[in-house]
Coordinates of C-alpha atoms in Angstrom, one line a residue:
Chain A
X1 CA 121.3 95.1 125.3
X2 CA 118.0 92.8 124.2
X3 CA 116.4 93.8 121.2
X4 CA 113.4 94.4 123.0
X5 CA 115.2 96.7 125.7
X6 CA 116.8 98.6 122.7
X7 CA 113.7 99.1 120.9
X8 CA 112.0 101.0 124.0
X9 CA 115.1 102.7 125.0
X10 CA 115.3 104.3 121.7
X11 CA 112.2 103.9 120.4
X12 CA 109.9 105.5 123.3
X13 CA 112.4 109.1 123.1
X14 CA 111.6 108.7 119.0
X15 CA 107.8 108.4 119.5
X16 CA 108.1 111.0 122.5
X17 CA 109.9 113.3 120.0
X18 CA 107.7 112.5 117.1
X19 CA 104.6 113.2 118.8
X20 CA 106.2 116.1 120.6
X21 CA 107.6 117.7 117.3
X22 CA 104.1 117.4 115.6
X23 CA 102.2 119.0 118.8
X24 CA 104.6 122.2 118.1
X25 CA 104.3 121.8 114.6
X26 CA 101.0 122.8 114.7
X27 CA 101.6 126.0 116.7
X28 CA 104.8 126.8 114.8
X29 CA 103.0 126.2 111.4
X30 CA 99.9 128.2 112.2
X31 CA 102.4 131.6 114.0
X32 CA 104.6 130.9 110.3
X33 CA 101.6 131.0 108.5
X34 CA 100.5 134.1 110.6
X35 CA 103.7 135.7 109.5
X36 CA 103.4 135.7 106.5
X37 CA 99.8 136.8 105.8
X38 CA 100.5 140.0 108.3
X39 CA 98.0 138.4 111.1
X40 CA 99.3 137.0 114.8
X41 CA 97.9 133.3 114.4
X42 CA 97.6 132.0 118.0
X43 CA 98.6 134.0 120.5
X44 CA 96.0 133.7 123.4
X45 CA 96.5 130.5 125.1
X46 CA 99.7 130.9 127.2
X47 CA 103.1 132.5 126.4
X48 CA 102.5 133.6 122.5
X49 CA 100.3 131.3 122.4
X50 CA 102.5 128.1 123.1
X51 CA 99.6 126.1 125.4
X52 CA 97.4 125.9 122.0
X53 CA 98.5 122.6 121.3
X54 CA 97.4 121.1 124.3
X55 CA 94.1 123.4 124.5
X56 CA 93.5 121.3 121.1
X57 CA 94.4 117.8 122.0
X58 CA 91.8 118.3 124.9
X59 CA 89.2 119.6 122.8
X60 CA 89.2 116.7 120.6
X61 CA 89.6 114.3 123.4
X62 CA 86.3 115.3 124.6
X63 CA 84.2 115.8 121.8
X64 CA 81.4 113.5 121.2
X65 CA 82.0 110.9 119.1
X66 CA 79.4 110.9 115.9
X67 CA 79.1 107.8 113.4
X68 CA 77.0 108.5 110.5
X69 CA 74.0 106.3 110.2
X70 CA 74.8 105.3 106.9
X71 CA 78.5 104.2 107.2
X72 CA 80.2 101.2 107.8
X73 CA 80.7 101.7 111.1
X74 CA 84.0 99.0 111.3
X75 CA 85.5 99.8 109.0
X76 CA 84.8 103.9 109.7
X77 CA 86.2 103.2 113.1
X78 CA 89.0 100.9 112.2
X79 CA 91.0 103.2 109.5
X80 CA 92.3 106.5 112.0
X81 CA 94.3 103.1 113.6
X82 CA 96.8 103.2 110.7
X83 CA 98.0 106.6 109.2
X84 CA 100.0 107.5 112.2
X85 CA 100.9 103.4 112.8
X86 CA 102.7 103.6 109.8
X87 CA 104.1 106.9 109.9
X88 CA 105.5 106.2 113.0
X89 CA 106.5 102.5 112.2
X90 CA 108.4 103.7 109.1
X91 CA 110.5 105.9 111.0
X92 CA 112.1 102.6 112.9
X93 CA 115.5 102.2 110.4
X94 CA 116.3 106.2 110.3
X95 CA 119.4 106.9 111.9
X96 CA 119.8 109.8 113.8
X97 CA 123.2 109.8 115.9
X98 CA 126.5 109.4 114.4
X99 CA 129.6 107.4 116.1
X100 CA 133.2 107.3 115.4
X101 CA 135.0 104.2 116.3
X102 CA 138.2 103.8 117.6
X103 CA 139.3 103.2 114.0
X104 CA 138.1 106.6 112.4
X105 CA 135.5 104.7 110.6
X106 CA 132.1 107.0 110.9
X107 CA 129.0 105.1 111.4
X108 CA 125.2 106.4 111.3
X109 CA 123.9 105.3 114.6
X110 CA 120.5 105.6 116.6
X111 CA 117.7 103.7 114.4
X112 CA 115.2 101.4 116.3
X113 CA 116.3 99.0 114.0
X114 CA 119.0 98.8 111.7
X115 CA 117.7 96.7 109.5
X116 CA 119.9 96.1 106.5
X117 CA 116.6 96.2 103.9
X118 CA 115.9 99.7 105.8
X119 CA 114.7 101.3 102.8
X120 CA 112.4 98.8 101.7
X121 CA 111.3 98.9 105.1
X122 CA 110.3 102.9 104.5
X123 CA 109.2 102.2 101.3
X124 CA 106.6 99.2 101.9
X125 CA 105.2 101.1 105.2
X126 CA 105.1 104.2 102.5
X127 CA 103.2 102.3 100.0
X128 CA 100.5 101.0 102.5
X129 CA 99.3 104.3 103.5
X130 CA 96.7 104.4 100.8
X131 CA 94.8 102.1 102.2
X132 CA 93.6 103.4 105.4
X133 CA 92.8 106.5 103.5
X134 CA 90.5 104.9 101.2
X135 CA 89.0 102.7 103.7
X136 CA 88.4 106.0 105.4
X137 CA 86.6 107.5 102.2
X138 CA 84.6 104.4 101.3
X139 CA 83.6 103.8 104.9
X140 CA 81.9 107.2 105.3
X141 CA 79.3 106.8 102.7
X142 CA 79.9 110.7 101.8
X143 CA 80.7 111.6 98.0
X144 CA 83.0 114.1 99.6
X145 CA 85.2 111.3 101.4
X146 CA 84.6 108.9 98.4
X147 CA 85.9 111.6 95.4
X148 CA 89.2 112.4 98.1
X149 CA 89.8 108.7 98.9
X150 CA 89.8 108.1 94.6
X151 CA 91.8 111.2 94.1
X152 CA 94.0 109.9 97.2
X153 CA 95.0 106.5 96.0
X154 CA 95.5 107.8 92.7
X155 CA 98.4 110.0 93.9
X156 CA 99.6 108.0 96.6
X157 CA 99.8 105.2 93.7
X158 CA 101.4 107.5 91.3
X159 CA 103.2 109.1 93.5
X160 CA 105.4 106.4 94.4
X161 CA 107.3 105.4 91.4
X162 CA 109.1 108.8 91.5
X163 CA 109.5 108.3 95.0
X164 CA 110.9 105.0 94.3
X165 CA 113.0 105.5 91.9
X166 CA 114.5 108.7 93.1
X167 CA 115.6 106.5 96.3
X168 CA 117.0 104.3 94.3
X169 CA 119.8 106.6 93.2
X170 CA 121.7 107.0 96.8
X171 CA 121.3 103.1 96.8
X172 CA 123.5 103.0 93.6
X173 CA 125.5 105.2 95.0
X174 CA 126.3 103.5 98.6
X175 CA 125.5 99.9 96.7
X176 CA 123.3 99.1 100.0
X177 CA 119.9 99.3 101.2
X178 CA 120.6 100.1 104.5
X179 CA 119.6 103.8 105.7
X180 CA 123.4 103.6 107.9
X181 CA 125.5 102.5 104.8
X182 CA 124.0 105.3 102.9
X183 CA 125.2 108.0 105.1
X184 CA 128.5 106.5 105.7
X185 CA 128.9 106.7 101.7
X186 CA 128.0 110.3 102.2
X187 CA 129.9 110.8 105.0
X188 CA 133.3 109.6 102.6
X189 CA 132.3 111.1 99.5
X190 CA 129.8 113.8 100.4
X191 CA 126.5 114.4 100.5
X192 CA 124.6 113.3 97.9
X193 CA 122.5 116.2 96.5
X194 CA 125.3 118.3 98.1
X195 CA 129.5 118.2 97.4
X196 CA 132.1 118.7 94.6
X197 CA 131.7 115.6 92.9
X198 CA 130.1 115.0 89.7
X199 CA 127.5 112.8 91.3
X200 CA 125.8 115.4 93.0
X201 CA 124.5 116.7 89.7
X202 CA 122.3 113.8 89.4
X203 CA 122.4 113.5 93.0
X204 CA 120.6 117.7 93.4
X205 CA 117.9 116.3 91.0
X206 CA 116.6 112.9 92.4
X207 CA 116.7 114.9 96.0
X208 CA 114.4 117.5 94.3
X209 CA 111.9 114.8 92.5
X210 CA 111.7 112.6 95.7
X211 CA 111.2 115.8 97.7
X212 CA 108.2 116.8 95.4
X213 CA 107.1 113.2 95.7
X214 CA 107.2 113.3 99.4
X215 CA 105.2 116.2 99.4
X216 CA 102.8 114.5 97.1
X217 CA 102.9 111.3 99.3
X218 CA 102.5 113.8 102.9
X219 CA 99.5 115.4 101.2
X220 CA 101.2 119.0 101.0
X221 CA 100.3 122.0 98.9
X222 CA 100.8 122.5 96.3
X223 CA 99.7 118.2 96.2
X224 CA 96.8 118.5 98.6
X225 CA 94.0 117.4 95.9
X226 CA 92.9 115.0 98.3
X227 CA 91.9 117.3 100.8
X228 CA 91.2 120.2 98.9
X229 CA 89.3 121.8 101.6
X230 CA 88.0 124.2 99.2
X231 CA 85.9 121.7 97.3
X232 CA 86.1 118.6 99.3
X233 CA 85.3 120.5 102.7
X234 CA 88.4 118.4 104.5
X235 CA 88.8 115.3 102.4
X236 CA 88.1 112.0 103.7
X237 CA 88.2 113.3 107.3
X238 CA 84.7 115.2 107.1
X239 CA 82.4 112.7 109.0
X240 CA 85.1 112.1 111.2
X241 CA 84.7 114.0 114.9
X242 CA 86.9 114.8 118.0
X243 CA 90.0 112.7 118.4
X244 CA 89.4 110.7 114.9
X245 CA 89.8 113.8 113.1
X246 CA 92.7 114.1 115.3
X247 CA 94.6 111.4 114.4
X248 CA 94.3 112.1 110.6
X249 CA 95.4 115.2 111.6
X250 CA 98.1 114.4 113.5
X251 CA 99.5 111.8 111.2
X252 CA 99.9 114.4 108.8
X253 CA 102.2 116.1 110.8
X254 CA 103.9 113.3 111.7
X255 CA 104.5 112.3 107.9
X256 CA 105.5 115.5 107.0
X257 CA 108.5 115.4 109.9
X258 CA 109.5 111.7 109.1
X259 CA 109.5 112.7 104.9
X260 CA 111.8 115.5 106.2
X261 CA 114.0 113.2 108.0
X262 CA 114.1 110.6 105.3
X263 CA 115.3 113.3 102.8
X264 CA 117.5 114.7 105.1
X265 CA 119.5 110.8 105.2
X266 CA 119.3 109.9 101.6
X267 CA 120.5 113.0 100.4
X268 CA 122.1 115.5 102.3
X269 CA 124.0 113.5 104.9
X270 CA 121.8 113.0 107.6
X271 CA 123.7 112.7 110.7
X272 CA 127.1 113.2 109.1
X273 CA 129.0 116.5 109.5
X274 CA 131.5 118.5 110.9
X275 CA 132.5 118.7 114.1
X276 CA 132.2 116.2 116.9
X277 CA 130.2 113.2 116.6
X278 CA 128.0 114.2 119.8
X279 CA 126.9 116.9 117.1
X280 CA 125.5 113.9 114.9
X281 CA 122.2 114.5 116.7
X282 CA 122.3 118.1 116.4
X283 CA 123.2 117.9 112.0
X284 CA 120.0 115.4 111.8
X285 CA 117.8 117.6 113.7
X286 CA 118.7 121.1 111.8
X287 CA 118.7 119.1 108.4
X288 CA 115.6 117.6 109.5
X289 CA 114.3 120.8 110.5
X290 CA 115.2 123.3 107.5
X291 CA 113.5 120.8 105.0
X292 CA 110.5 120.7 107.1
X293 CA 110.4 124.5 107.2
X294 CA 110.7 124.0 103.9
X295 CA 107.5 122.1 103.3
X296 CA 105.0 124.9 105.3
X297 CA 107.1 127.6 103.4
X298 CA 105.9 125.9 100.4
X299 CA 102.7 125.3 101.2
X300 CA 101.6 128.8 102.5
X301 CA 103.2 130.5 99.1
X302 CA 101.8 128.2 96.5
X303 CA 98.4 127.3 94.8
X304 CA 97.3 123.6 95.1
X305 CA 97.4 121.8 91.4
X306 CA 94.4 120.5 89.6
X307 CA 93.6 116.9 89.9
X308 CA 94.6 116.4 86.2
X309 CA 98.0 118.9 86.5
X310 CA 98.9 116.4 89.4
X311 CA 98.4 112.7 87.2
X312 CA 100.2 114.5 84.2
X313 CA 103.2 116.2 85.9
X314 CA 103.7 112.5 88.0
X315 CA 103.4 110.5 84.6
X316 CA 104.8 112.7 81.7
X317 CA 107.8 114.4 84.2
X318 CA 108.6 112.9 87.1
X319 CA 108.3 109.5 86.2
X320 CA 110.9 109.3 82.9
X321 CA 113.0 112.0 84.5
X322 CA 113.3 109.9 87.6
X323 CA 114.3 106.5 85.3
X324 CA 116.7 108.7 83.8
X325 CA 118.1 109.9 87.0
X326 CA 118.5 106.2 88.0
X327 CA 120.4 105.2 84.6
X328 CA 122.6 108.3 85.1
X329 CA 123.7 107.4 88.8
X330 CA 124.3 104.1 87.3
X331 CA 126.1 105.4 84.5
X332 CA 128.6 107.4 87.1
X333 CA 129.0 104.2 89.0
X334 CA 129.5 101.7 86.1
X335 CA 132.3 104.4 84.9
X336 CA 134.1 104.5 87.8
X337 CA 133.1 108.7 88.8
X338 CA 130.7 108.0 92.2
Chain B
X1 CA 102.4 97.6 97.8
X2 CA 104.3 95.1 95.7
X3 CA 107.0 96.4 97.6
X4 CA 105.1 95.4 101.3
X5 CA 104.6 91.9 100.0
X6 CA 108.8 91.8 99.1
X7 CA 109.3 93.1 102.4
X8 CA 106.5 90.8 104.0
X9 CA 108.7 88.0 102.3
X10 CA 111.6 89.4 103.1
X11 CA 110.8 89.0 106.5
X12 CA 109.7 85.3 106.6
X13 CA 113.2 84.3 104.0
X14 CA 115.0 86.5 106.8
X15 CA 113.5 84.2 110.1
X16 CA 113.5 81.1 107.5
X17 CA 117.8 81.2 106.9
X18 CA 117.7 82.1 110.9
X19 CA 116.7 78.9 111.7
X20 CA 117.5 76.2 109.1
X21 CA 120.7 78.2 110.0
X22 CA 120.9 77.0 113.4
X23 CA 119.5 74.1 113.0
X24 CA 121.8 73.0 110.3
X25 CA 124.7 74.3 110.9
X26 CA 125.3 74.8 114.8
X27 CA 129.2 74.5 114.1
X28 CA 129.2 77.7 112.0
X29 CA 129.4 80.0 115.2
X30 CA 129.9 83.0 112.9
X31 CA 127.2 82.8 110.2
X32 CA 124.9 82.3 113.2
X33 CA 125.8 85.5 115.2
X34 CA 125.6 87.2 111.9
X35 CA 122.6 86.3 111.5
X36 CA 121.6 86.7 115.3
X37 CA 122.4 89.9 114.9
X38 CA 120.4 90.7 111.8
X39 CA 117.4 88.6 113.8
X40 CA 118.0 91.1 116.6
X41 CA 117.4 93.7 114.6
X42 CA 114.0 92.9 113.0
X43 CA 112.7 91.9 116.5
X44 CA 113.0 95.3 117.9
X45 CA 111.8 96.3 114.9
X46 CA 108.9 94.5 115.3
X47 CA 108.7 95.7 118.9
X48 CA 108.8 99.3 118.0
X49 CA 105.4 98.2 115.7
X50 CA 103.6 97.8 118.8
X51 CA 104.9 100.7 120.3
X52 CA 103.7 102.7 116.6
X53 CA 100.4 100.8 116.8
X54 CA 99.6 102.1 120.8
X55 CA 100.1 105.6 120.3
X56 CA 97.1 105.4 118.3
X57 CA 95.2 103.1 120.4
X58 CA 96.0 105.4 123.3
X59 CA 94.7 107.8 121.9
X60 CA 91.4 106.4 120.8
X61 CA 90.5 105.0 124.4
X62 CA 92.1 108.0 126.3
X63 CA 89.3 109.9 124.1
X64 CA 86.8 107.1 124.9
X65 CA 87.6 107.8 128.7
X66 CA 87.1 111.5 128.5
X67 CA 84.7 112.4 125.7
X68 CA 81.0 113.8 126.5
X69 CA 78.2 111.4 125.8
X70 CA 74.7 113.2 124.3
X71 CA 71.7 112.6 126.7
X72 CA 69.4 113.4 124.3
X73 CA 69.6 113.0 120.6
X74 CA 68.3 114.0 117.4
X75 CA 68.5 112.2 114.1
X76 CA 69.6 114.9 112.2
X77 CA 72.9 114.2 114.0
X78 CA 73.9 111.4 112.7
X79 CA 73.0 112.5 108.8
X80 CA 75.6 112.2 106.1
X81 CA 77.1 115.9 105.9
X82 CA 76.2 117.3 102.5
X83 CA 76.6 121.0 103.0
X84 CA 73.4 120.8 105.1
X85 CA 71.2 119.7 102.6
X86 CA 69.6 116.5 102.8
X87 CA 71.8 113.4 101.8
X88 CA 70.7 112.7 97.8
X89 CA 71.0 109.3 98.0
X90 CA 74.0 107.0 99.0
X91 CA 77.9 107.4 97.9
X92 CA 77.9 103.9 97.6
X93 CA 77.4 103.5 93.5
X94 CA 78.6 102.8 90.4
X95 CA 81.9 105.5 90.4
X96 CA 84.2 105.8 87.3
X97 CA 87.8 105.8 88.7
X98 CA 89.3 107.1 85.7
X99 CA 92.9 105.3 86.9
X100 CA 92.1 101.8 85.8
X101 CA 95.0 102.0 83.1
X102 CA 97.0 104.3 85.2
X103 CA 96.9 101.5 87.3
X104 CA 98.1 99.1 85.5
X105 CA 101.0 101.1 84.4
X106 CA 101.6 101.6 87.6
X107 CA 101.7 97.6 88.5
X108 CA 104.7 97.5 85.7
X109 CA 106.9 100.4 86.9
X110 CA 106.2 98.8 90.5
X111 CA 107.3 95.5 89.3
X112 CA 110.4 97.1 87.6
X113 CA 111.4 98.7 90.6
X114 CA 111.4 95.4 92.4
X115 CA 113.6 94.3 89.6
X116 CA 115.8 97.3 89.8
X117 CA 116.4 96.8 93.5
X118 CA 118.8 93.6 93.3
X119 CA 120.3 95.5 90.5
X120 CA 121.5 98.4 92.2
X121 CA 123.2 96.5 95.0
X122 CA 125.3 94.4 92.9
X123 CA 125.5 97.2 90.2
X124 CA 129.5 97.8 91.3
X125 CA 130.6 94.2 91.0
X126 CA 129.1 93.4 87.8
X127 CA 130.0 96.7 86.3
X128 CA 129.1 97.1 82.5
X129 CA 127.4 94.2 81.9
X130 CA 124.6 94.6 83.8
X131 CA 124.3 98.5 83.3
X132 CA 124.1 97.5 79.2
X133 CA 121.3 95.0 80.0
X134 CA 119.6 97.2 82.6
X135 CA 119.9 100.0 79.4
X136 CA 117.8 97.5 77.5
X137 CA 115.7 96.7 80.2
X138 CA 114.3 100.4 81.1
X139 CA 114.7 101.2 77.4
X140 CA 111.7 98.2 76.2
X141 CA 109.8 99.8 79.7
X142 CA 110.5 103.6 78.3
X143 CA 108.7 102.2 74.7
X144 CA 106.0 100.8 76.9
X145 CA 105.7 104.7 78.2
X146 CA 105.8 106.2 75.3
X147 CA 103.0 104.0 73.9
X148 CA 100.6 104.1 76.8
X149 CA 101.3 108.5 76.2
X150 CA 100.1 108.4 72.7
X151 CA 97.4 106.5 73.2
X152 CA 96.2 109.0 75.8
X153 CA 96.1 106.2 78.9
X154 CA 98.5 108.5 81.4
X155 CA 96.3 111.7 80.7
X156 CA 93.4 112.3 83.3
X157 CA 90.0 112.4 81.4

């Protein structure tokens, strides 16, 4: 198969799925949070309420579209382009299928591309995001947008040597950087953050301090300072209107999902587990899944952190306990244990 | 963002062997399907950029096909949103970003990570050698961190 046939035979079901998974997302999350405040959440627009989704995509379609006088109005309109770009382009190199070949060897199928730097790939894409956010706050001319774009690129900055780091350690462990040769190691020696061997000690703890980092990096509760809709009204997305806001929105969503997913491969397996490998599909999807119920479970039960809580649990905690992390995996693989 | 300019290059050293490869060596049928196949690779990954970059664009002019335009307007409309007071002046000023050092701290732990990349990969071949000198490597950065902590440049003022 061409390359360019194989990235829009896979790739087209991904961003299908993607964009699909986040529509529902937003009904599930609201019902879930419904739940558990003792309230329905939507429940008017179709069968319990299942039509909301595409009640909301039209509203926004057809809302006017308002510029403030006083913004920079490229700039204002060129920065919704790129949160759900690179969301969606990050999620190229995960593998979601699993194949056995005639040899017994297992092999994580299914990326886009399976490209052999694939976490540096997710990371880069990762690391960019701050940028359209920021654009998005300075272009406004609001002090709301402006103070959640600073806050914003402070985290996102901060944010990401934990997350770094902490993705470093399944690397040690597979001595790769591609996303398929990660699993595969799991696949042998089993799951990272999850199995009988003494690398899933440190294995647990990098899962749970790239996990918060995702969160942090996704903009979820309890890391939402940049939104902080109870000070900052909505973050940088308040002079935004109809499908503009949209998009912000959505790309939230759709980072949440692909955090999930990313979790799901470096440390507990990704597509590999028992059974069949037709079922490959079916472990991603439920990992995938239970870490991203995870995330709204998380975010409807906690507080959000202060701005200054945030900067000093990243740099005091997270960021020595992650370079410890990395010297321990290290230290299990230098000694012959992992 | 260190990391996208690695990848950036990463990119252009990966199209770069691809073709002195060829080009030089058109007997060595192996290293060029090799690296044919890791070409292969990055050009559907560049295709699935385009198809990233048009859901958003689709959306944008789906939205400019459908939306309602205002007949008649007022200028209130188009005032910065300051909890409905009048706007007090632009938010374009002279802002205190109160990361400048938390910045650059965050420049040397990027940079080390870019370091510790290479490392990791080869970390089972060289075995204790490198583990020692990587020891001494996060150990000087670690010093570094403890510094920038007592002088108060990681805490949020």
């Amino acid at each position: 198969m061409s390359p360019v046939v194989h990235a829009l035979v896979i790739g087209i079901p991904l961003v299908t799925f993607l964009m699909g998974g986040a529509a529902v997302a937003t009904w599930w999350e609201r019902r879930f949070a419904g739940r558990m405040q003792t309230r329905f959440g939507p429940n008017r627009v179709g069968p319990a309420g299942l039509l909301q989704p595409v009640a909301d995509a039209l509203k926004m379609m057809q809302k006017e579209d308002i510029v403030p006088r006083d913004a920079d109005r490229t700039l204002f309109n060129l920065a919704p382009l790129f949160p759900p770009f690179l969301v969606i382009a990050s999620a190229a190199v995960i593998p979601f299928a699993a194949t056995v070949g005639t040899d017994g060897a297992f092999e994580a199928t299914g990326a886009v591309a399976a490209l052999d730097i694939g976490i540096l790939w997710v990371m880069s894409l990762a690391g960019l995001m701050v940028f359209p956010v920021w654009i998005a706050g300075w272009a406004a001319n609001n002090k709301y947008t402006l103070l959640s774009g600073m806050r914003m690129v402070a985290q996102g900055i901060s944010y990401e040597i934990p997350m770094i780091m902490t993705a470093m350690v399944p690397v040690i462990f597979a001595g790769s950087l591609s996303l398929s040769d990660i699993v595969a190691y799991q696949d042998a020696n089993g799951w990272n953050a999850l199995s009988l061997s003494p690398s899933a000690l440190v294995g647990a703890v990098a899962a749970l301090v790239f996990f918060l980092a995702s969160l942090a990096e996704a903009n979820r509760i309890p890391f939402d300072i940049p939104e902080a809709e109870s000070e900052l009204i909505a973050g940088v997305m308040v002079e935004y209107t109809g499908i503009k806001f949209g998009i912000f929105m959505l790309a939230e969503y759709l980072h949440t999902i692909v955090a999930s997913a990313l979790t799901a491969v470096l440390f507990f397996g990704g597509p590999s587990g028992p059974g069949p490998e037709f079922l490959g599909i079916a472990w991603m999807l439920g990992k995938t899944g239970a870490l991203f119920v995870l995330i709204y479970w998380i975010r409807w039960s906690l507080y959000r952190l202060r701005s200054d809580q945030l900067m000093d649990l990243c740099w005091r905690v997270l960021v020595p306990l992650s370079l410890f992390l990395v010297m321990a995996a290290a230290v299990l693989v230098a000694g012959g244990f992992a | 963002m260190l990391l996208a300019c690695a990848t950036a290059f990463a990119i252009a050293e990966e199209s770069a062997r691809f073709w002195t490869c060829s080009i030089l060596s058109p007997g060595i049928v192996f290293a060029i399907r090799k690296e044919a196949v890791i070409q292969e690779q990055w050009l559907s990954a560049l295709v699935f950029l385009g198809l990233a970059l048009a859901v958003p664009m689709s959306m944008l002019v789906g939205a400019w096909v459908v939306r309602v335009r205002a007949k008649t307007n007022v200028a209130a409309k188009y005032d910065t949103y300051e909890c409905g007071e009048e706007p007090d002046g632009s938010a374009w000023v002279r802002f205190h970003p109160r990361y400048y050092i938390v910045a650059l701290v965050f420049v040397l732990f990027d940079v080390e990570a870019a370091f510790l990349f290479p490392w990791a990969l080869t970390l089972r071949e060289l075995g204790t050698l490198a583990l020692v000198e990587m020891f001494v490597f996060v150990g000087v950065l670690l010093i570094g961190w403890g510094y920038a902590l007592r002088k108060g440049a990681l805490s949020w003022q």
